[in-house]
C-alpha cells in the first residue's frame, strides 16, 4: 500500500527516514512529504499550499493510499480525506487530532517576523519528550524549520461529510487509547466523534515516535494498512 507520511510542525520529510525504511522492508511504499514552507524554503507558504501538496500526493498515488498525519498535521491528513474521500483508503493520526471547520490550523506559539519558530523544549516537558535523549533533542531543535504565519494562522475548511466514511486509526503515543476515547466522548474532538470507523492503537513513546520508536511505529502503520 502507498503510505503518505505528513510530519507536524517544524519538521520536513526527512524525519520519516527510519520509518520509511522499515515500511519498505514490510512491503509498503512510503512517500514522505515535504510541505510548502517546511523544507522547500518558502516563508510565504499558506495552509492552502500545504493542503494542496497532500491532496496532490493522494491524486498521484497508485490505488487508495493511507494518509498519515503527525501532531498538527493530523489536520492535514483529515483535510485530504475531506478533499478526496473517495480516493483516501485510510487516515492514520499520530499524537494529534483533526481541527474542526473554522479553527486556526496551528496558532499555538509566538510568531516572530512572519514565522512561528520552534519554541524550545519548555512547552513539551513531561510525557511529550520524556523518551528523547539530549542528542535527539539537539537534533530536532537544530533541524526545526520555522512555520510560516500563513500556515500557522490558516483557517481550516472542511466541507464533505463523506470524510466520516474514511476509516481512521488513532496512534496514541504520549496519551493512552483510554484517554483519547474519554476526550472524544466528552466532545473535545468532534471530528473523530463522527468518524464511522475509528480504531485506537497504543505505542509506548513520547510525541515523536518516528524518532524514538521508528520500527515499532512502522509495524503499527503496516498493520493498519493491511486492515484497509
Tab-separated table of C-alpha atoms in Angstrom:
chain	number	residue	atom	x	y	z
A	1	UNK	CA	0.000	0.000	0.000
A	2	UNK	CA	1.172	3.520	-0.680
A	3	UNK	CA	1.559	5.344	2.634
A	4	UNK	CA	1.831	9.140	2.593
A	5	UNK	CA	3.747	10.452	5.609
A	6	UNK	CA	2.998	14.030	6.699
A	7	UNK	CA	5.085	15.454	9.546
A	8	UNK	CA	3.932	18.008	12.089
A	9	UNK	CA	5.186	21.494	12.834
A	10	UNK	CA	8.856	22.423	12.204
A	11	UNK	CA	9.607	19.087	10.529
A	12	UNK	CA	10.346	18.137	6.930
A	13	UNK	CA	10.036	14.773	5.219
A	14	UNK	CA	13.437	13.550	6.410
A	15	UNK	CA	12.081	12.918	9.908
A	16	UNK	CA	10.371	9.832	8.431
A	17	UNK	CA	13.564	8.248	7.035
A	18	UNK	CA	13.772	5.380	9.525
A	19	UNK	CA	10.017	4.738	9.423
A	20	UNK	CA	10.061	4.735	5.618
A	21	UNK	CA	12.919	2.246	5.525
A	22	UNK	CA	11.064	-0.084	7.881
A	23	UNK	CA	7.833	0.248	5.896
A	24	UNK	CA	9.652	-0.667	2.697
A	25	UNK	CA	11.007	-3.805	4.334
A	26	UNK	CA	7.422	-4.669	5.284
A	27	UNK	CA	6.338	-4.432	1.639
A	28	UNK	CA	4.736	-0.991	1.555
A	29	UNK	CA	5.512	2.131	-0.488
A	30	UNK	CA	6.159	5.031	1.892
A	31	UNK	CA	6.056	8.562	0.492
A	32	UNK	CA	7.400	11.142	2.980
A	33	UNK	CA	6.110	14.589	2.038
A	34	UNK	CA	7.970	17.877	2.252
A	35	UNK	CA	5.387	20.580	2.829
A	36	UNK	CA	5.333	24.105	1.467
A	37	UNK	CA	7.126	26.302	3.976
A	38	UNK	CA	8.569	23.308	5.849
A	39	UNK	CA	11.542	22.244	3.808
A	40	UNK	CA	11.080	23.918	0.443
A	41	UNK	CA	12.401	27.315	1.517
A	42	UNK	CA	9.129	29.202	1.098
A	43	UNK	CA	8.461	31.516	4.080
A	44	UNK	CA	5.288	32.824	2.434
A	45	UNK	CA	3.577	29.429	2.215
A	46	UNK	CA	-0.021	29.098	3.374
A	47	UNK	CA	-2.127	26.344	4.864
A	48	UNK	CA	-3.835	26.037	1.487
A	49	UNK	CA	-0.432	25.344	-0.092
A	50	UNK	CA	0.218	22.535	2.356
A	51	UNK	CA	-3.223	21.029	1.836
A	52	UNK	CA	-2.693	21.188	-1.925
A	53	UNK	CA	0.590	19.278	-1.586
A	54	UNK	CA	-1.050	16.463	0.373
A	55	UNK	CA	-4.025	16.290	-1.994
A	56	UNK	CA	-1.673	16.208	-4.992
A	57	UNK	CA	0.140	13.248	-3.430
A	58	UNK	CA	-3.199	11.482	-2.953
A	59	UNK	CA	-4.115	12.145	-6.584
A	60	UNK	CA	-0.810	10.778	-7.867
A	61	UNK	CA	-0.856	7.667	-5.690
A	62	UNK	CA	-1.489	4.250	-7.149
A	63	UNK	CA	-4.656	2.868	-5.626
A	64	UNK	CA	-6.080	4.302	-2.433
A	65	UNK	CA	-3.254	5.467	-0.150
A	66	UNK	CA	-3.204	5.667	3.602
A	67	UNK	CA	-2.517	9.249	4.674
A	68	UNK	CA	-0.523	9.524	7.903
A	69	UNK	CA	-0.517	12.798	9.828
A	70	UNK	CA	1.624	13.569	12.865
A	71	UNK	CA	0.695	16.097	15.552
A	72	UNK	CA	-0.730	19.262	13.940
A	73	UNK	CA	-0.559	17.528	10.555
A	74	UNK	CA	-3.321	15.196	11.719
A	75	UNK	CA	-5.485	18.050	10.484
A	76	UNK	CA	-3.724	17.979	7.089
A	77	UNK	CA	-4.406	14.264	6.770
A	78	UNK	CA	-8.055	14.864	7.642
A	79	UNK	CA	-8.285	17.737	5.163
A	80	UNK	CA	-7.029	15.350	2.483
A	81	UNK	CA	-9.804	12.924	3.402
A	82	UNK	CA	-12.283	15.790	3.164
A	83	UNK	CA	-10.972	16.803	-0.254
A	84	UNK	CA	-10.719	13.239	-1.625
A	85	UNK	CA	-12.979	10.954	0.434
A	86	UNK	CA	-13.288	8.555	-2.480
A	87	UNK	CA	-9.512	8.354	-3.006
A	88	UNK	CA	-8.133	8.082	0.554
A	89	UNK	CA	-8.117	4.488	1.749
A	90	UNK	CA	-7.421	5.262	5.378
A	91	UNK	CA	-6.213	8.044	7.659
A	92	UNK	CA	-3.694	7.403	10.439
A	93	UNK	CA	-3.310	10.080	13.106
A	94	UNK	CA	-0.222	10.081	15.341
A	95	UNK	CA	-0.254	12.074	18.565
A	96	UNK	CA	-2.887	14.559	17.486
A	97	UNK	CA	-6.472	15.229	16.470
A	98	UNK	CA	-8.069	16.980	13.498
A	99	UNK	CA	-9.241	20.530	13.995
A	100	UNK	CA	-12.802	21.489	13.169
A	101	UNK	CA	-14.033	23.755	10.402
A	102	UNK	CA	-13.280	27.399	11.088
A	103	UNK	CA	-10.461	26.836	13.568
A	104	UNK	CA	-6.933	28.127	13.098
A	105	UNK	CA	-4.608	25.347	11.989
A	106	UNK	CA	-1.776	25.752	14.494
A	107	UNK	CA	-1.660	29.206	16.061
A	108	UNK	CA	-0.030	27.800	19.198
A	109	UNK	CA	3.185	29.722	19.787
A	110	UNK	CA	4.608	33.206	19.387
A	111	UNK	CA	5.132	34.496	15.865
A	112	UNK	CA	8.323	36.383	15.027
A	113	UNK	CA	8.987	38.122	11.714
A	114	UNK	CA	6.195	36.271	9.956
A	115	UNK	CA	7.058	32.769	11.177
A	116	UNK	CA	6.482	30.566	14.208
A	117	UNK	CA	9.893	29.285	15.355
A	118	UNK	CA	10.380	26.150	17.424
A	119	UNK	CA	9.706	27.390	20.993
A	120	UNK	CA	12.297	25.223	22.699
A	121	UNK	CA	11.609	22.222	24.887
A	122	UNK	CA	9.859	24.029	27.734
A	123	UNK	CA	6.315	23.578	26.378
A	124	UNK	CA	6.974	19.876	25.751
A	125	UNK	CA	8.438	18.854	29.091
A	126	UNK	CA	6.799	15.748	30.542
A	127	UNK	CA	5.308	12.839	28.606
A	128	UNK	CA	5.812	14.545	25.224
A	129	UNK	CA	9.593	14.497	25.403
A	130	UNK	CA	10.398	12.037	28.208
A	131	UNK	CA	11.843	9.453	25.794
A	132	UNK	CA	14.088	11.910	23.932
A	133	UNK	CA	17.735	11.908	24.988
A	134	UNK	CA	19.861	15.041	24.734
A	135	UNK	CA	21.212	14.075	21.331
A	136	UNK	CA	17.696	13.631	19.921
A	137	UNK	CA	16.578	16.936	21.433
A	138	UNK	CA	19.507	18.767	19.878
A	139	UNK	CA	18.909	17.104	16.507
A	140	UNK	CA	15.209	18.010	16.411
A	141	UNK	CA	15.763	21.574	17.623
A	142	UNK	CA	18.649	22.271	15.241
A	143	UNK	CA	16.711	20.945	12.247
A	144	UNK	CA	13.457	22.703	13.181
A	145	UNK	CA	12.058	24.852	10.366
A	146	UNK	CA	10.089	27.963	11.399
A	147	UNK	CA	6.468	27.554	10.301
A	148	UNK	CA	5.176	30.377	8.071
A	149	UNK	CA	2.481	32.561	9.605
A	150	UNK	CA	0.197	31.756	6.667
A	151	UNK	CA	0.324	28.102	7.716
A	152	UNK	CA	0.075	28.527	11.492
A	153	UNK	CA	-2.811	31.002	11.301
A	154	UNK	CA	-4.515	29.427	8.298
A	155	UNK	CA	-8.201	28.636	8.769
A	156	UNK	CA	-9.298	25.006	8.466
A	157	UNK	CA	-12.102	24.463	5.962
A	158	UNK	CA	-13.986	21.158	5.916
A	159	UNK	CA	-16.891	20.627	3.552
A	160	UNK	CA	-17.561	16.987	2.574
A	161	UNK	CA	-19.446	14.832	5.062
A	162	UNK	CA	-18.104	11.750	3.260
A	163	UNK	CA	-14.864	12.242	5.192
A	164	UNK	CA	-16.565	10.486	8.099
A	165	UNK	CA	-16.770	7.311	5.969
A	166	UNK	CA	-12.977	7.119	5.652
A	167	UNK	CA	-11.516	4.620	8.162
A	168	UNK	CA	-9.316	6.212	10.827
A	169	UNK	CA	-6.687	4.753	13.150
A	170	UNK	CA	-5.502	6.892	16.050
A	171	UNK	CA	-1.970	6.096	17.186
A	172	UNK	CA	-1.631	7.082	20.844
A	173	UNK	CA	1.938	7.932	21.938
A	174	UNK	CA	2.117	10.302	24.927
A	175	UNK	CA	-1.532	9.594	25.790
A	176	UNK	CA	-3.408	6.306	26.081
A	177	UNK	CA	-6.272	4.984	23.951
A	178	UNK	CA	-8.465	5.203	27.056
A	179	UNK	CA	-7.659	8.897	27.458
A	180	UNK	CA	-8.310	9.547	23.767
A	181	UNK	CA	-11.684	7.820	23.999
A	182	UNK	CA	-12.595	9.936	27.026
A	183	UNK	CA	-11.743	13.154	25.171
A	184	UNK	CA	-13.770	12.109	22.151
A	185	UNK	CA	-16.753	11.045	24.243
A	186	UNK	CA	-16.566	14.343	26.151
A	187	UNK	CA	-16.974	16.253	22.897
A	188	UNK	CA	-13.423	17.583	22.755
A	189	UNK	CA	-12.733	16.008	19.339
A	190	UNK	CA	-15.948	16.464	17.344
A	191	UNK	CA	-14.462	15.328	14.033
A	192	UNK	CA	-13.482	11.927	15.382
A	193	UNK	CA	-16.762	11.620	17.292
A	194	UNK	CA	-18.456	11.471	13.886
A	195	UNK	CA	-15.983	9.047	12.284
A	196	UNK	CA	-17.793	5.817	11.391
A	197	UNK	CA	-14.709	3.575	11.504
A	198	UNK	CA	-12.282	4.523	14.278
A	199	UNK	CA	-9.617	2.279	15.786
A	200	UNK	CA	-7.070	3.011	18.515
A	201	UNK	CA	-3.539	1.648	18.849
A	202	UNK	CA	-1.049	2.335	21.607
A	203	UNK	CA	2.672	2.999	21.271
A	204	UNK	CA	4.898	3.450	24.306
A	205	UNK	CA	6.654	6.654	23.304
A	206	UNK	CA	6.583	10.396	23.579
A	207	UNK	CA	5.250	12.789	20.980
A	208	UNK	CA	7.840	11.906	18.311
A	209	UNK	CA	7.700	8.114	17.852
A	210	UNK	CA	9.166	8.410	14.354
A	211	UNK	CA	12.376	9.466	16.143
A	212	UNK	CA	12.350	7.194	19.184
A	213	UNK	CA	10.362	4.146	18.020
A	214	UNK	CA	10.524	4.172	14.183
A	215	UNK	CA	10.430	0.396	13.664
A	216	UNK	CA	7.563	-0.118	16.088
A	217	UNK	CA	5.672	2.776	14.511
A	218	UNK	CA	6.236	1.309	11.050
A	219	UNK	CA	4.843	-2.022	12.192
A	220	UNK	CA	1.741	-0.355	13.590
A	221	UNK	CA	1.213	1.595	10.368
A	222	UNK	CA	1.770	-1.538	8.281
A	223	UNK	CA	-0.784	-3.398	10.362
A	224	UNK	CA	-3.278	-0.555	9.886
A	225	UNK	CA	-2.639	-0.581	6.144
A	226	UNK	CA	-3.174	-4.333	5.984
A	227	UNK	CA	-6.627	-3.868	7.525
A	228	UNK	CA	-7.684	-1.377	4.859
